PDB file of C-alpha atoms in Angstrom:
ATOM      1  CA  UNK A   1       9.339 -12.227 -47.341  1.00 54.00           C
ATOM      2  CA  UNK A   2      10.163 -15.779 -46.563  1.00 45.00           C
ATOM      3  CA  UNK A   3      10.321 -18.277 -44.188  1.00 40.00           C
ATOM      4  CA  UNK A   4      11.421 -22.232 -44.062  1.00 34.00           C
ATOM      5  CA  UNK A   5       8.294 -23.628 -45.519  1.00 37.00           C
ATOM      6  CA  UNK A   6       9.401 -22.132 -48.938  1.00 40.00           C
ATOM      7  CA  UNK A   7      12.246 -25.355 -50.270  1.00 41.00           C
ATOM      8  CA  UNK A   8      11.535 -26.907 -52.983  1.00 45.00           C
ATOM      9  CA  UNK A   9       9.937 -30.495 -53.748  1.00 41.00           C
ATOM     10  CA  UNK A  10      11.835 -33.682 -53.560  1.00 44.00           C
ATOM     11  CA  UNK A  11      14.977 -31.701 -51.754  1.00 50.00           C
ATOM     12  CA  UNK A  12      16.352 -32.078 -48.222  1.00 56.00           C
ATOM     13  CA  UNK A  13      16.024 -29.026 -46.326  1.00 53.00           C
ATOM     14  CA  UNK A  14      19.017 -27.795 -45.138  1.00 61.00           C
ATOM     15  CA  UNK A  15      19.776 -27.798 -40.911  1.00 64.00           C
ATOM     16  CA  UNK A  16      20.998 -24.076 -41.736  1.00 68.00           C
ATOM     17  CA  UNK A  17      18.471 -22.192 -43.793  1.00 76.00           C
ATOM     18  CA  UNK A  18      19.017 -20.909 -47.072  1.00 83.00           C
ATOM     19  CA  UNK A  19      16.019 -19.134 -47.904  1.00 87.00           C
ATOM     20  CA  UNK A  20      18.327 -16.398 -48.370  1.00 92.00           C
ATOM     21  CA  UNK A  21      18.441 -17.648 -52.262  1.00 90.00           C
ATOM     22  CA  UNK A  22      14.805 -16.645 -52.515  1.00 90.00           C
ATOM     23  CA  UNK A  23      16.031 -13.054 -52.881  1.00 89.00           C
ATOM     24  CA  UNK A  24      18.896 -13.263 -55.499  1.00 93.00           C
ATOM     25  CA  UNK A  25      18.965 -14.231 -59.002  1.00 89.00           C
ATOM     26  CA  UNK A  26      19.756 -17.812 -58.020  1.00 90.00           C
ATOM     27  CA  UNK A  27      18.178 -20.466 -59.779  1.00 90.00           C
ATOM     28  CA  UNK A  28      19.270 -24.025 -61.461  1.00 91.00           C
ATOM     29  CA  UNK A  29      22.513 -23.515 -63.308  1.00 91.00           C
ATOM     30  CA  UNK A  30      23.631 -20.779 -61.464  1.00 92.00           C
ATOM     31  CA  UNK A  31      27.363 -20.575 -59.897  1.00 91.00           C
ATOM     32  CA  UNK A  32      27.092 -19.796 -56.294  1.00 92.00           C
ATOM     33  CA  UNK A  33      30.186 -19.324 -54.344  1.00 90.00           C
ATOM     34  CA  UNK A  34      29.374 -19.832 -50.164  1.00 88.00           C
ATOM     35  CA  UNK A  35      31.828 -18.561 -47.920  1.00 85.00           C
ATOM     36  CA  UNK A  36      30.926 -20.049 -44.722  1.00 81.00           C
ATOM     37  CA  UNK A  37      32.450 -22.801 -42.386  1.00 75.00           C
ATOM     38  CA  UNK A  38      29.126 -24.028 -41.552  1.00 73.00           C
ATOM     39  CA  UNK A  39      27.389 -24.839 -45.037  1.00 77.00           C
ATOM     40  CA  UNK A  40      28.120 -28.277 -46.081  1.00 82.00           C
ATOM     41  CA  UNK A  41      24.169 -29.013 -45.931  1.00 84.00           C
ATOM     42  CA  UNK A  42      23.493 -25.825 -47.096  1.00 87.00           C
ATOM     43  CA  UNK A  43      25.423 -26.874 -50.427  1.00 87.00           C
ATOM     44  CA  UNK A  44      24.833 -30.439 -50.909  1.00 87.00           C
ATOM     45  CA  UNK A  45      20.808 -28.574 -51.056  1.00 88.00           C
ATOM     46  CA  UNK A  46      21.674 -26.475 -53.978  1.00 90.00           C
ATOM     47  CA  UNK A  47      23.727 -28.814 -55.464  1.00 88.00           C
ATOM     48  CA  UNK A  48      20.225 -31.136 -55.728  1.00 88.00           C
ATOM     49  CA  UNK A  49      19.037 -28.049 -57.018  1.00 90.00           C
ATOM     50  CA  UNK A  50      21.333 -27.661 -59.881  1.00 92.00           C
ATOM     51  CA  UNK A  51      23.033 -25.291 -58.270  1.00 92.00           C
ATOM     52  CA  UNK A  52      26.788 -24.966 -58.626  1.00 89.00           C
ATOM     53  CA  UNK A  53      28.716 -24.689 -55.708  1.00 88.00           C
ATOM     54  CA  UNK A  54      32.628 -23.911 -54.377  1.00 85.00           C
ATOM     55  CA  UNK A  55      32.429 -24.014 -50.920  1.00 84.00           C
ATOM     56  CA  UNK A  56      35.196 -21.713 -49.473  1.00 78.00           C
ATOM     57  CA  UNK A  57      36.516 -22.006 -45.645  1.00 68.00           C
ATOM     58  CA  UNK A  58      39.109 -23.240 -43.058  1.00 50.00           C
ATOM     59  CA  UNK A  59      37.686 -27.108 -42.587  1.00 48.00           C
ATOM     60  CA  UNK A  60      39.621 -29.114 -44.954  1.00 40.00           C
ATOM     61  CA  UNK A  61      36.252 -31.378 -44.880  1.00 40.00           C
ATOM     62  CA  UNK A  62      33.230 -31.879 -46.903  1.00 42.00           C
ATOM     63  CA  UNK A  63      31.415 -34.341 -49.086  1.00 41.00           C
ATOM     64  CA  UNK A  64      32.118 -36.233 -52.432  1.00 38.00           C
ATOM     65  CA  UNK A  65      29.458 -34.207 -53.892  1.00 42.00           C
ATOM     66  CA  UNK A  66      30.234 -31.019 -53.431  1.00 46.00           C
ATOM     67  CA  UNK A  67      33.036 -28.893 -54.841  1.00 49.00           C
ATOM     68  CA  UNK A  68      35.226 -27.338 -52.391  1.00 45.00           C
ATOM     69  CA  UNK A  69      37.794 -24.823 -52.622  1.00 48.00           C
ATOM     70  CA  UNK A  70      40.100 -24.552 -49.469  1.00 45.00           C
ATOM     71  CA  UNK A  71      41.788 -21.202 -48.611  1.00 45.00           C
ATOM     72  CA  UNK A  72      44.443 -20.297 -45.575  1.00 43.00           C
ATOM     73  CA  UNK A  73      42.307 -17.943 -43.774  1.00 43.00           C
ATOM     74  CA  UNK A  74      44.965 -15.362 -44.229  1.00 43.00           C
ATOM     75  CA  UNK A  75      44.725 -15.371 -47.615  1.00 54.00           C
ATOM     76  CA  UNK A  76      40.601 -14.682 -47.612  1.00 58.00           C
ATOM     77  CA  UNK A  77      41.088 -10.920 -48.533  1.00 56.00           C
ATOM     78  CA  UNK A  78      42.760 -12.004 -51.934  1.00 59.00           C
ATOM     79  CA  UNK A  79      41.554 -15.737 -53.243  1.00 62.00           C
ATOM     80  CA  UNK A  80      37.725 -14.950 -54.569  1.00 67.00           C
ATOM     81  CA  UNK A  81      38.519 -16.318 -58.286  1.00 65.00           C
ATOM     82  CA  UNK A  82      35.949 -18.434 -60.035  1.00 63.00           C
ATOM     83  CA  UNK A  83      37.326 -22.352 -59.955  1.00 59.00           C
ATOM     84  CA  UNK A  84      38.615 -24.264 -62.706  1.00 58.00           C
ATOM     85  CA  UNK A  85      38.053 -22.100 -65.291  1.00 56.00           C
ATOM     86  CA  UNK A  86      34.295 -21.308 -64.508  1.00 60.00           C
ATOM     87  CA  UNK A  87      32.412 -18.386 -65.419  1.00 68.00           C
ATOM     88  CA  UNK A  88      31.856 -15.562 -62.972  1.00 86.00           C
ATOM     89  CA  UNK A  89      30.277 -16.164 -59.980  1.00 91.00           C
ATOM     90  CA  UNK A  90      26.300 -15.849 -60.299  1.00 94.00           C
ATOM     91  CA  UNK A  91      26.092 -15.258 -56.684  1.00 94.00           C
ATOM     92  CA  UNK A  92      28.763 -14.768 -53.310  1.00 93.00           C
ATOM     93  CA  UNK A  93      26.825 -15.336 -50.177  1.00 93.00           C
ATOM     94  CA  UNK A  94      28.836 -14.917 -46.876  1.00 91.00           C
ATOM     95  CA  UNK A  95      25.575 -15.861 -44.906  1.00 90.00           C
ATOM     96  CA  UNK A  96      26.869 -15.931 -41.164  1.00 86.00           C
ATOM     97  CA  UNK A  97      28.793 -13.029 -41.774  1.00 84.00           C
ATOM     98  CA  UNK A  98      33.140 -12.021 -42.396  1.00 78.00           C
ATOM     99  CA  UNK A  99      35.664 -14.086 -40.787  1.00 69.00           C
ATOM    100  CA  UNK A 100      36.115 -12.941 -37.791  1.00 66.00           C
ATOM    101  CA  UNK A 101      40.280 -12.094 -37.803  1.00 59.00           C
ATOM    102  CA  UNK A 102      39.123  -9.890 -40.732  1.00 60.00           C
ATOM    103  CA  UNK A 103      36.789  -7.692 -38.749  1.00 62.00           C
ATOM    104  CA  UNK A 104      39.347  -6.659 -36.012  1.00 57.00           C
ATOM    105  CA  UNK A 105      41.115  -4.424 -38.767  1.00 57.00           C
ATOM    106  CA  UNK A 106      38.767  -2.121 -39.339  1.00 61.00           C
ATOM    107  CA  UNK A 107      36.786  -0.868 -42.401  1.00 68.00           C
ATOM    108  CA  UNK A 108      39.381  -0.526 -45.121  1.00 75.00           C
ATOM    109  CA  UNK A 109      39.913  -4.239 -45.185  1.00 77.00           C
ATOM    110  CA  UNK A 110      36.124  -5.044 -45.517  1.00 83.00           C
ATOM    111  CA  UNK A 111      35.858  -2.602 -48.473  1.00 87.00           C
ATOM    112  CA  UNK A 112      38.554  -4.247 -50.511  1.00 86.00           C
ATOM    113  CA  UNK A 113      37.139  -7.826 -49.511  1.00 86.00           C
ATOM    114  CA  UNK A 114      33.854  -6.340 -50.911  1.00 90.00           C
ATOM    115  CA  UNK A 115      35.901  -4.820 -53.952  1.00 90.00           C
ATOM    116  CA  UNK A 116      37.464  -8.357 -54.050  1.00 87.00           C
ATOM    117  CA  UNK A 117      34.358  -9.829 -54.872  1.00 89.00           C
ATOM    118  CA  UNK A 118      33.090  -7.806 -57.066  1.00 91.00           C
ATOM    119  CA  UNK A 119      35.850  -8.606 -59.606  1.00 88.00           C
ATOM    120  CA  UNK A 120      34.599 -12.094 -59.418  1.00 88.00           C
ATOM    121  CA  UNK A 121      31.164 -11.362 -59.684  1.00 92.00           C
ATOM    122  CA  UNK A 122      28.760 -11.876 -63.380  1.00 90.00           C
ATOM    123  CA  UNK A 123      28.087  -7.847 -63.523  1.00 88.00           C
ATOM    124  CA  UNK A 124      23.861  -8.822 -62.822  1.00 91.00           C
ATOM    125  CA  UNK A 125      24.950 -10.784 -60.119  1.00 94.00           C
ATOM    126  CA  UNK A 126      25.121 -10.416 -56.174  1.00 96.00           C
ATOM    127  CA  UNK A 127      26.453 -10.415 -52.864  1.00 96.00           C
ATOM    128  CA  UNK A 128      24.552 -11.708 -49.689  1.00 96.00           C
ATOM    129  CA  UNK A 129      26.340 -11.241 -46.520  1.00 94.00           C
ATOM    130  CA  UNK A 130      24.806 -11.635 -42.792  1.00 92.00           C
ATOM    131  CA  UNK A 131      25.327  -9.993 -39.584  1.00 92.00           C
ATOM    132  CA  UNK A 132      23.853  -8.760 -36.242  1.00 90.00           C
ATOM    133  CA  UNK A 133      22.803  -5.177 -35.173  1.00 89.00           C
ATOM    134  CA  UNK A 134      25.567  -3.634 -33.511  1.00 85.00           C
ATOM    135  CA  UNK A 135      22.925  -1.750 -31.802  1.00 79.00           C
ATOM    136  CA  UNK A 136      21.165  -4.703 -29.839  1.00 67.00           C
ATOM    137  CA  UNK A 137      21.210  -5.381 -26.399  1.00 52.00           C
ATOM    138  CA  UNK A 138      22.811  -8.629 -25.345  1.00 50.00           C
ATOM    139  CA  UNK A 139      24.988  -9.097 -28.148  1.00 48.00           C
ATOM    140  CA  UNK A 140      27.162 -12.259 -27.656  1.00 48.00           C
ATOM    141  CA  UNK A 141      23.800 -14.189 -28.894  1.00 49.00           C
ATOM    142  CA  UNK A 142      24.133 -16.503 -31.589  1.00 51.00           C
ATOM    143  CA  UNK A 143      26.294 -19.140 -32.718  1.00 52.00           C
ATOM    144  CA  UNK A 144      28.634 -18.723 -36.007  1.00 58.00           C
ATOM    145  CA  UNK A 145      27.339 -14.381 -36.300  1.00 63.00           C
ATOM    146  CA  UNK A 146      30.624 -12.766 -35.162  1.00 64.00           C
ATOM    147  CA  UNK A 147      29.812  -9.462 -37.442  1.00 78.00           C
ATOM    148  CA  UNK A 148      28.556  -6.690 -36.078  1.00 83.00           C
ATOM    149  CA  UNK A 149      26.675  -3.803 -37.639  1.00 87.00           C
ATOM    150  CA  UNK A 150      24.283  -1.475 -38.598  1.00 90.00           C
ATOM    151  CA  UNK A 151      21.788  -1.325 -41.438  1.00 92.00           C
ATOM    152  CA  UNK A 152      22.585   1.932 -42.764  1.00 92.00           C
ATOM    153  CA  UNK A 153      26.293   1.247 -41.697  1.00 92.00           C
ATOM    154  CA  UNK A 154      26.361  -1.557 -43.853  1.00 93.00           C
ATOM    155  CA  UNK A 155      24.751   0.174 -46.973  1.00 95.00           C
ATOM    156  CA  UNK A 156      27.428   2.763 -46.259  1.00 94.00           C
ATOM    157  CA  UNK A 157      30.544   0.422 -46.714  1.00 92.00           C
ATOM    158  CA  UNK A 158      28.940  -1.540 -49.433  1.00 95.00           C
ATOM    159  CA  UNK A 159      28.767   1.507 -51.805  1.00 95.00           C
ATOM    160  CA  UNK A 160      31.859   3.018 -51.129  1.00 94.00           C
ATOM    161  CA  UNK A 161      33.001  -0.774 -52.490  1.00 93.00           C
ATOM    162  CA  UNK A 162      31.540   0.220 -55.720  1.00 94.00           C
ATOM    163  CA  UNK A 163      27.551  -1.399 -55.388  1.00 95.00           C
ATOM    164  CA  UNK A 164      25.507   1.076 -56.334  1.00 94.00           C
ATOM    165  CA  UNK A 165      22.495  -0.988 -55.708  1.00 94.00           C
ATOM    166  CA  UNK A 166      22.010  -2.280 -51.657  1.00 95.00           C
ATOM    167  CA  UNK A 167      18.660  -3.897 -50.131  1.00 95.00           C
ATOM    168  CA  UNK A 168      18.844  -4.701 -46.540  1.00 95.00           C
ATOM    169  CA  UNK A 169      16.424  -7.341 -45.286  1.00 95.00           C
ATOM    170  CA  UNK A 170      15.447  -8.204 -41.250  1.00 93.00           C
ATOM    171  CA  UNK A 171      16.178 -11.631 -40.477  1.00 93.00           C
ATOM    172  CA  UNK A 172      14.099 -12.943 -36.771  1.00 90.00           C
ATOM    173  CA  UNK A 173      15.639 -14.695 -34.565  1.00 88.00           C
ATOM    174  CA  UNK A 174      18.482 -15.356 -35.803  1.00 87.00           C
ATOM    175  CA  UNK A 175      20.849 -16.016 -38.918  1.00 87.00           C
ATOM    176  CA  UNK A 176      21.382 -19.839 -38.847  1.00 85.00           C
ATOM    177  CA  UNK A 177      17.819 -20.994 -39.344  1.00 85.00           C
ATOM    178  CA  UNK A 178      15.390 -17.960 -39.577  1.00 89.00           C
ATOM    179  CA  UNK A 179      11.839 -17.900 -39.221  1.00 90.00           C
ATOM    180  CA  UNK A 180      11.226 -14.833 -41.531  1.00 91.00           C
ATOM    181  CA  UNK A 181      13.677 -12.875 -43.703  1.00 93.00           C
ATOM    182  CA  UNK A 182      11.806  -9.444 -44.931  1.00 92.00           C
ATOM    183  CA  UNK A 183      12.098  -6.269 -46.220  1.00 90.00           C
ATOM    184  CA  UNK A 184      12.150  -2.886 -44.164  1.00 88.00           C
ATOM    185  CA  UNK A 185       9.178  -1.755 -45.345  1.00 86.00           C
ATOM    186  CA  UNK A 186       6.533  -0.700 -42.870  1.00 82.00           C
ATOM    187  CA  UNK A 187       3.699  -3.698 -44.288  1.00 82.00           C
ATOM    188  CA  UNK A 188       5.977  -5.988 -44.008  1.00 85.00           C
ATOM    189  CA  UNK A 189       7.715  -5.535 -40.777  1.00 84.00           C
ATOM    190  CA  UNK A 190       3.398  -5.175 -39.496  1.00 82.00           C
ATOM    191  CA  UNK A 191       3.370  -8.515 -40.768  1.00 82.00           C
ATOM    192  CA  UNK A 192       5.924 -10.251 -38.754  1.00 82.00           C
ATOM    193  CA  UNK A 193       5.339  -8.656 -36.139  1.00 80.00           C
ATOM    194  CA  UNK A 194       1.623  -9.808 -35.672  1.00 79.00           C
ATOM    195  CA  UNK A 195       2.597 -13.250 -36.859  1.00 74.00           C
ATOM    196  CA  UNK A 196       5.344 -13.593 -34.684  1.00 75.00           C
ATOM    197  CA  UNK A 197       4.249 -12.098 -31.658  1.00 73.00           C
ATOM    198  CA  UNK A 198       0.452 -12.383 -31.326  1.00 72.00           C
ATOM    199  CA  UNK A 199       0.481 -15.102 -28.517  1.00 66.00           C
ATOM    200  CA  UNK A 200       3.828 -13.139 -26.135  1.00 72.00           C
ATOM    201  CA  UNK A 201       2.588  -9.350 -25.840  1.00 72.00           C
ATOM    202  CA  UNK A 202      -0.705  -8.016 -25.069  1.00 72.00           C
ATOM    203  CA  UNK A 203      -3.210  -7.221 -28.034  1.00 71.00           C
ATOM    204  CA  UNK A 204      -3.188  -3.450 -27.199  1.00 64.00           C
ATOM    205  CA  UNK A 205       1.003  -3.382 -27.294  1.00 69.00           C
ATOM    206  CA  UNK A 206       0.780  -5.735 -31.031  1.00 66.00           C
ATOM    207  CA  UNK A 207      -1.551  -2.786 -32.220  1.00 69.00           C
ATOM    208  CA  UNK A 208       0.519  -0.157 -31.641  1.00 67.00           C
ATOM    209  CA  UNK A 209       3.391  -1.916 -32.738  1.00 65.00           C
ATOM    210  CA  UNK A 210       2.229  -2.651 -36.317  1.00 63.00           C
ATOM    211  CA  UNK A 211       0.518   0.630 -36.887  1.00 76.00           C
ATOM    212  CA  UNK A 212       2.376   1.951 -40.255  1.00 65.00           C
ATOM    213  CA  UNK A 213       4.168   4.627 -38.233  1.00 61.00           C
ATOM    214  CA  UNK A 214       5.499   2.777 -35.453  1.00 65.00           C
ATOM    215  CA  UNK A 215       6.224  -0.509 -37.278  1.00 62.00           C
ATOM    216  CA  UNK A 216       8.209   1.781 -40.120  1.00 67.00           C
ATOM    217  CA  UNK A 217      10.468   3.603 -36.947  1.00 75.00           C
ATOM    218  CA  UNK A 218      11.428  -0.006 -35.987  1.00 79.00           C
ATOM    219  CA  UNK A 219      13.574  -0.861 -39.267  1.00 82.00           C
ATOM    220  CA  UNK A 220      16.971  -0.226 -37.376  1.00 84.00           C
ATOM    221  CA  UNK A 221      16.207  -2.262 -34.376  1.00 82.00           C
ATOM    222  CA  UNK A 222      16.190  -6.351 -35.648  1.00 88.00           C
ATOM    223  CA  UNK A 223      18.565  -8.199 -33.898  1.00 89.00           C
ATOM    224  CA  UNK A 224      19.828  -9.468 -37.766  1.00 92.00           C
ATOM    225  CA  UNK A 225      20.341  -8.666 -41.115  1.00 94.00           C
ATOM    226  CA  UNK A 226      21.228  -9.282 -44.529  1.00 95.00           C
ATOM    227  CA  UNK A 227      22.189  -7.563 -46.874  1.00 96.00           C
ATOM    228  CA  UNK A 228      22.161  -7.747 -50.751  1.00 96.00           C
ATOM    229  CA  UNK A 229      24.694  -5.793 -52.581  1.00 96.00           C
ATOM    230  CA  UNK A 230      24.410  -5.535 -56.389  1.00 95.00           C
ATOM    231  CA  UNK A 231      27.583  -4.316 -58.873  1.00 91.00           C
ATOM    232  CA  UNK A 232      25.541  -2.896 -61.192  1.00 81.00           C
ATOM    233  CA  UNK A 233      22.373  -0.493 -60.886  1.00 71.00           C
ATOM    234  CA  UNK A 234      18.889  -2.508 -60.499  1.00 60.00           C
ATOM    235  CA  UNK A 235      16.671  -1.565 -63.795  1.00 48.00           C
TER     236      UNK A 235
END
């Protein structure tokens, strides 16, 4: 589990958090490929980090000191090859989710993006993407999330892909700047829960809620997620 108070000395947190990179085999020298249209900030950080990084999305826009790589947004399904001559990607993080033309097609087309990927990815590397619980009430919530599903739903379409290995961490309140990302474990979601909430529900609902059997039934019922796809089985 992490929240924002985890960035590194001497660097400029980013206005969208990317404490996602806490939980994939990220680190200085890596080659990180973010597939966002809102993540200049996020990779002028890792680039003060060390961290390589192609930004790829529809704003012809960004910074000096960043490397960019523009794509048509009808071409997203089939462009995901490393630039100039780089190794394979380290690490493909699609943080706010698939575009959202993409989506309206149904599942095939997300498994061969995911497929898509794959190809590009260094075999011990990873995929992060981010999206919001199909099952939650209220969804037209948050800005830049337009992808829509379930936990298990999500494990599902990420291993017919071809990832063998899929982790699926809670993400409150939202995607764009989260106050804890954590695993769906039943200590862990206890945790937030009586962190977050101590001071907005009674004391007698907060117990109940982070007993180990109720807070373990609430896995499926975050309003976000991510999830962390792997090509190759975890050792």
């Amino acid at each position: 589990m992490t929240n924002l108070s985890d960035t590194a000395p001497g660097a400029d947190a980013p206005s969208n958090s990317a404490d996602w990179r806490f939980f994939l085999p990220i680190s200085a020298g890596s080659n990180v490929l973010l597939v966002t249209n809102h993540g200049e900030d996020i990779a002028r950080y890792f680039e003060k980090l060390g961290i390589r990084t192609t930004i790829y999305n529809n704003d012809s826009s960004t910074g000096p000191d960043v490397e960019f790589t523009k794509q048509k947004s009808a071409d997203f399904e089939n462009e995901f090859s490393p630039p100039g001559g780089h190794s394979l990607f380290d690490v493909v993080a699609i943080p706010h989710g698939l575009p959202e033309y993409l989506l309206s097609r149904g599942e095939t087309p997300q498994i061969d993006v995911y497929q898509k990927i794959k190809q590009a990815l260094n075999p011990r590397g990873a995929l992060l993407i981010g999206f919001s619980n199909s099952l939650r009430l209220g969804r037209a919530a948050r800005p830049f999330v337009n992808f829509y599903a379930t936990p298990q739903g999500m494990i599902g379409l990420l291993r017919k892909a071809g990832y063998p290995s899929v982790e699926i961490y809670g993400a409150i309140p939202d995607l764009n700047v989260p106050d804890y990302i954590f695993s769906l474990n039943k200590h862990e979601i206890g945790f937030v829960l009586e962190h977050r909430y101590r001071y907005k529900i009674p004391a007698w609902v907060l117990k109940l809620l982070t007993t180990s059997f109720v807070a373990g039934s609430l896995s499926g019922f975050f309003p976000f997620y991510y999830a962390v796809a792997y090509p190759d089985i975890l050792k």
